Amino acid sequence: MEDLYLHDFKKDYLEEPIRKGFGRGLLKAGQINSSVVACCADLTDSTQMSLFADNFPDRFFEIGVAEQNLVTVGSGLAAGGKIPFVSSYAAFSPGRNYEQIRTTISLNNRPVKIVGSHSGISVGPDGATHQMLEDITLMRVLPNMVVLAPGDSIEAEKCTIAMASDNRPNYMRLAREATGIFTTTKTPFEIGKAYVYEKGNDVTVVSTGSMTFQALLAVDLLYKDGIDVEVIHVPTIKPLDGQTILKSLAKTGAVVTVEEGQINGGLGGAVAELIGENLPVPLFRVGVKDRFGESGEPNQLLEHFGLDAEHIRLSVHHIMERKNHGNKS
Amino acid sequence: MKPLSYSRLEVIADDIRQDIIKMLEHAGSGHSAGPLGEVEIYVALYFVIMKHDPEKIDWPERDILIQSNGHCVPVRYATMAHAGYFDRSELMTLRKFGSRLQGHPERLRLPALESTSGPLGSGLSQAAGLGLALRLDNQTHRYIYVVMGDGELDEGNVWEAAMLIPKYNLHNVVAIIDRNNIQIDGLTENVMPLEDLKLKWQSFGWHVIEVDGNNLESVVDTLTMAKAITDKPVAIIAYTIPGKGVDFMENDYHWHGVPPNHEQAKLALKELRSLKGKITGEHN
């Protein structure tokens, strides 16, 4: 596990949209298992399903702009023994078709692989309607559902391949913009596990999706400030790897969660539930604070909504204060 | 299963109606009108049309029935009991704690239901997915039947599926629409006009057949014909009488979502046992 830690990514890191890794992973999953099929709701290129569609035209189904149909057709395909990946933008799936997911996939326990692309504020110029911030929250409360948010394109590829051999309903969120790559093909990934990416003693930063990249950038800033941060990357939000998180908190005694979504009910909510019942320590949630997004350039929006490395740094300082001087500060 | 005569099947249909009344009275809640109106459809499917085996519910050659209007599940439970899926005594557990016979169909508790339903409009899409899966596996000789209510057709999800199925010509999907003209808030044409229903489905690319849904022989003939049509998927508009067989329930939308009380159940059973006064005998 030791070699999992950072590999100088800060100096010459590459960027690629996470969804590209999904496209490659789906193609590989399709090559590994002929039961893998795919459906899309008129966003085949955009969600990167085109690679699969071009290679397996008989196993790809264009559903049209019909997200309710998308997931229920997926349920039927799963009933017929297939492993269906169904993709659209997260704002529409699971945004529009939540009841169909709840009844025909979650309650019905069909192993449909729901892929919501273009999640988060970094969707950018399209604005609030398309910046899905509530998907983690929505999907996390569904029984039987596994919720995944890989951190970069390399991890998304592994995650997609792992989903194809997981027999539960899965939701995976993807992002539109190119984001920093901080894992390698050798970095371990397993559904249900969280990973310590940076060891530290003062504060634990628990982050998911591409926000782990921002958290890792913040590590350097904080090191200069004299704060030793532990970073845990959480690509599986449900089931949450509570053991790894609690073990770290027993050492650091304070936690900052970071996600590109609503802080209510998302990863921050999940960690609040975990520590509230097991190990109450000071918590600060970095995320979108009960409001909607707006148009703008991705980096501009990350800064405006307080989701960049600098804001993570300030949040860690804040939690250090609380840890050292109690909640009054 | 050896073929049964129509006179025998008519008796089974009447027994199923009586069971529905008893189940609903015992449960103290549930839907009366729709299940009573759909008895002939379910008898035709389970006793004549579908390939299925109550002893082997995951038989790979079986046809599949998806009940999209899950609130009508009492008719399915009662028919399944008569077809040998479980003992009729279990019918009285409908809607009770711990029962496999949930208020709306739940596949995980009773796998022979094939799917979980209740929230309307999603059955046809699931049939589409199954149809695509069967086609990939060269299994198009297996049929997928979907029973939908007419009020259910208000749901947009239905029409999304109605577009998709002809696109892929999934001709082994047979949609059966229970056209009983009522829904919770009243007559369908007042709540949300559906007509011209035949023309709507035809324009979406379906071969449409209309049938008297309470005439068992006609229903069987229509479902048999549907199997022979392969250039298009088939939608059957089955005109049924909601509350069929019980005078005070027939065609009254107030019976959509309520069960009979004890006195009403007694009256209903008396009527059903005597086939509306046609028979007089020991039960009277």
CSV table of C-alpha atoms in Angstrom, one decimal, chain A residues 37 39 58-70 72-77 79-82 99-100 102-104 106-110 144, chain B residues 62 106-108 114-122 124-137 155-157 160-162 164 167-168:
chain,number,residue,atom,x,y,z
A,37,VAL,CA,-24.6,-3.5,-22.9
A,39,CYS,CA,-27.9,2.7,-23.4
A,58,ASP,CA,-25.5,-4.4,-31.6
A,59,ARG,CA,-25.1,-4.0,-27.8
A,60,PHE,CA,-25.7,-0.3,-27.8
A,61,PHE,CA,-29.2,1.2,-27.7
A,62,GLU,CA,-30.0,4.8,-28.4
A,63,ILE,CA,-33.0,5.7,-26.2
A,64,GLY,CA,-33.4,9.3,-27.3
A,65,VAL,CA,-34.1,12.2,-25.0
A,66,ALA,CA,-36.1,10.1,-22.6
A,67,GLU,CA,-34.4,9.6,-19.2
A,68,GLN,CA,-37.3,7.8,-17.6
A,69,ASN,CA,-37.2,5.3,-20.4
A,70,LEU,CA,-33.4,5.1,-20.2
A,72,THR,CA,-36.4,1.5,-17.0
A,73,VAL,CA,-35.1,-0.1,-20.2
A,74,GLY,CA,-32.0,-0.7,-18.2
A,75,SER,CA,-34.0,-2.5,-15.5
A,76,GLY,CA,-35.5,-4.7,-18.2
A,77,LEU,CA,-32.1,-5.4,-19.8
A,79,ALA,CA,-34.0,-8.7,-15.9
A,80,GLY,CA,-32.9,-10.3,-19.2
A,81,GLY,CA,-29.5,-11.1,-17.7
A,82,LYS,CA,-27.5,-8.2,-19.2
A,99,GLU,CA,-38.8,7.3,-9.0
A,100,GLN,CA,-38.0,5.0,-11.8
A,102,ARG,CA,-36.1,3.9,-6.9
A,103,THR,CA,-38.8,1.4,-7.9
A,104,THR,CA,-37.5,-0.6,-10.9
A,106,SER,CA,-33.3,-0.1,-6.3
A,107,LEU,CA,-36.3,-1.7,-4.7
A,108,ASN,CA,-36.3,-4.3,-7.6
A,109,ASN,CA,-32.6,-4.8,-6.9
A,110,ARG,CA,-31.5,-5.0,-10.6
A,144,ASN,CA,-29.2,-1.5,-2.4
B,62,ARG,CA,-41.0,-19.1,-20.1
B,106,GLU,CA,-42.6,-6.8,-5.1
B,107,ARG,CA,-40.4,-9.2,-7.1
B,108,LEU,CA,-37.9,-9.8,-4.3
B,114,GLU,CA,-40.9,-10.8,-12.6
B,115,SER,CA,-40.8,-7.2,-11.6
B,116,THR,CA,-41.7,-4.6,-8.9
B,117,SER,CA,-44.4,-2.1,-9.8
B,118,GLY,CA,-47.0,0.3,-8.6
B,119,PRO,CA,-45.8,3.7,-9.6
B,120,LEU,CA,-47.4,3.9,-13.0
B,121,GLY,CA,-45.9,4.0,-16.4
B,122,SER,CA,-42.7,2.0,-16.2
B,124,LEU,CA,-43.6,-1.0,-21.0
B,125,SER,CA,-40.0,0.3,-20.7
B,126,GLN,CA,-39.0,-2.8,-18.8
B,127,ALA,CA,-40.6,-4.9,-21.4
B,128,ALA,CA,-38.5,-3.0,-24.0
B,129,GLY,CA,-35.3,-3.8,-22.1
B,130,LEU,CA,-36.3,-7.4,-21.8
B,131,GLY,CA,-37.1,-7.5,-25.5
B,132,LEU,CA,-33.7,-6.1,-26.4
B,133,ALA,CA,-32.0,-8.6,-24.1
B,134,LEU,CA,-34.0,-11.5,-25.6
B,135,ARG,CA,-33.2,-10.4,-29.1
B,136,LEU,CA,-29.4,-10.3,-28.3
B,137,ASP,CA,-29.8,-13.9,-27.0
B,155,GLU,CA,-47.7,9.0,-17.8
B,156,GLY,CA,-45.1,10.3,-20.2
B,157,ASN,CA,-42.9,7.3,-19.6
B,160,GLU,CA,-41.3,7.0,-24.4
B,161,ALA,CA,-41.4,3.2,-24.4
B,162,ALA,CA,-44.2,3.3,-27.1
B,164,LEU,CA,-38.7,2.8,-28.6
B,167,LYS,CA,-37.9,1.5,-33.3
B,168,TYR,CA,-36.3,-1.8,-32.6
